[in-house]
Amino acid sequence: MTLFEKIAARKIPAEIIAEGTEWIAFRDIAPQAPVHFLVVPKHCIPRINEATASDAELLGTLLAAAASTARQEGLGDSGYRIVINNGTDGGETVPHLHIHVLGGRPMKWPPG
Ligand code: 5GP
């Protein structure tokens, strides 16, 4: 079981803020913005690089969940950033696909 599968199964505590049949959203343990949560599929895809065409519907569901949870968190008008880190150079540290949603402050571009 991956770390995020354990969170989805409530075997590891996390502040869960939204949930659907196929996904869960919870606050990041080390927030990088005033609002920082992760949207994670309950079924593990290790990273976006391993996603296939058969995952297309799930990937769409995850993006829609990120947006609806961002609105729920009050970010709909001020804006927010969505990030997916992939592999070593991408900064991935947990090998279970997750969408970062960050908001509550202006973001800089390009990222470091
Ligand atoms: P990555 O670096 O793989 O894109 O993002 C992994 C994220 O998971 C990091 O932002 C990290 O703070 C978060 N994280 C790691 N372990 C835990 C945990 O046990 N609980 C929660 N809520 N977040 C975690």
XYZ file of N, CA and C and ligand atoms in Angstrom, residues 3-4 7 12 14 26-30 36 38 85 91-94 98 100, ligand 1:
81
model
N 1.707 5.357 0.644
C 1.357 6.310 1.700
C -0.035 6.907 1.458
N -0.313 7.282 0.216
C -1.591 7.944 -0.054
C -2.749 6.942 -0.075
N -3.665 6.820 3.500
C -4.468 7.979 3.898
C -5.909 7.796 3.417
N -3.675 6.147 7.980
C -2.785 7.223 8.404
C -3.643 8.488 8.462
N -4.983 12.261 8.188
C -4.771 13.426 7.328
C -6.036 14.264 7.418
N -6.859 16.074 0.455
C -6.458 16.320 1.841
C -5.355 17.359 1.883
N -5.214 18.017 3.032
C -4.225 19.084 3.158
C -2.818 18.498 3.179
N -1.899 19.199 2.493
C -0.492 18.782 2.481
C 0.093 18.963 3.884
N 0.909 18.025 4.311
C 1.491 18.060 5.655
C 2.531 19.182 5.791
N 3.087 19.640 4.683
C 4.106 20.710 4.683
C 3.674 21.785 3.688
N -2.952 24.631 0.601
C -2.180 23.649 -0.172
C -2.766 22.273 0.126
N -3.784 18.228 -1.717
C -3.468 17.237 -2.744
C -4.739 16.522 -3.168
N 4.136 16.967 -10.022
C 5.568 16.688 -10.092
C 5.767 15.255 -10.596
N 10.732 16.729 -9.116
C 10.558 16.965 -7.684
C 9.589 16.020 -7.009
N 9.256 14.918 -7.681
C 8.327 13.939 -7.084
C 8.989 13.237 -5.902
N 8.266 13.166 -4.780
C 8.781 12.454 -3.606
C 7.877 11.304 -3.168
N 6.621 11.322 -3.558
C 5.693 10.237 -3.201
C 5.230 9.568 -4.498
N -0.432 12.523 -7.690
C -1.212 13.500 -6.908
C -1.120 14.860 -7.577
N -1.131 18.762 -6.841
C -1.025 19.812 -5.823
C -1.938 20.966 -6.234
P 5.643 15.480 -4.411
O 6.944 16.045 -3.882
O 5.750 13.983 -4.578
O 5.092 16.184 -5.592
O 4.577 15.781 -3.274
C 4.387 14.980 -2.158
C 3.690 15.840 -1.151
O 3.152 14.997 -0.156
C 4.600 16.831 -0.452
O 4.141 18.164 -0.670
C 4.542 16.416 1.014
O 4.572 17.501 1.897
C 3.243 15.644 1.079
N 3.240 14.606 2.097
C 4.221 13.687 2.317
N 3.864 12.862 3.314
C 2.626 13.281 3.729
C 1.737 12.799 4.739
O 2.010 11.830 5.477
N 0.568 13.470 4.882
C 0.230 14.542 4.100
N -0.960 15.120 4.328
N 1.043 14.999 3.132
C 2.224 14.375 2.948
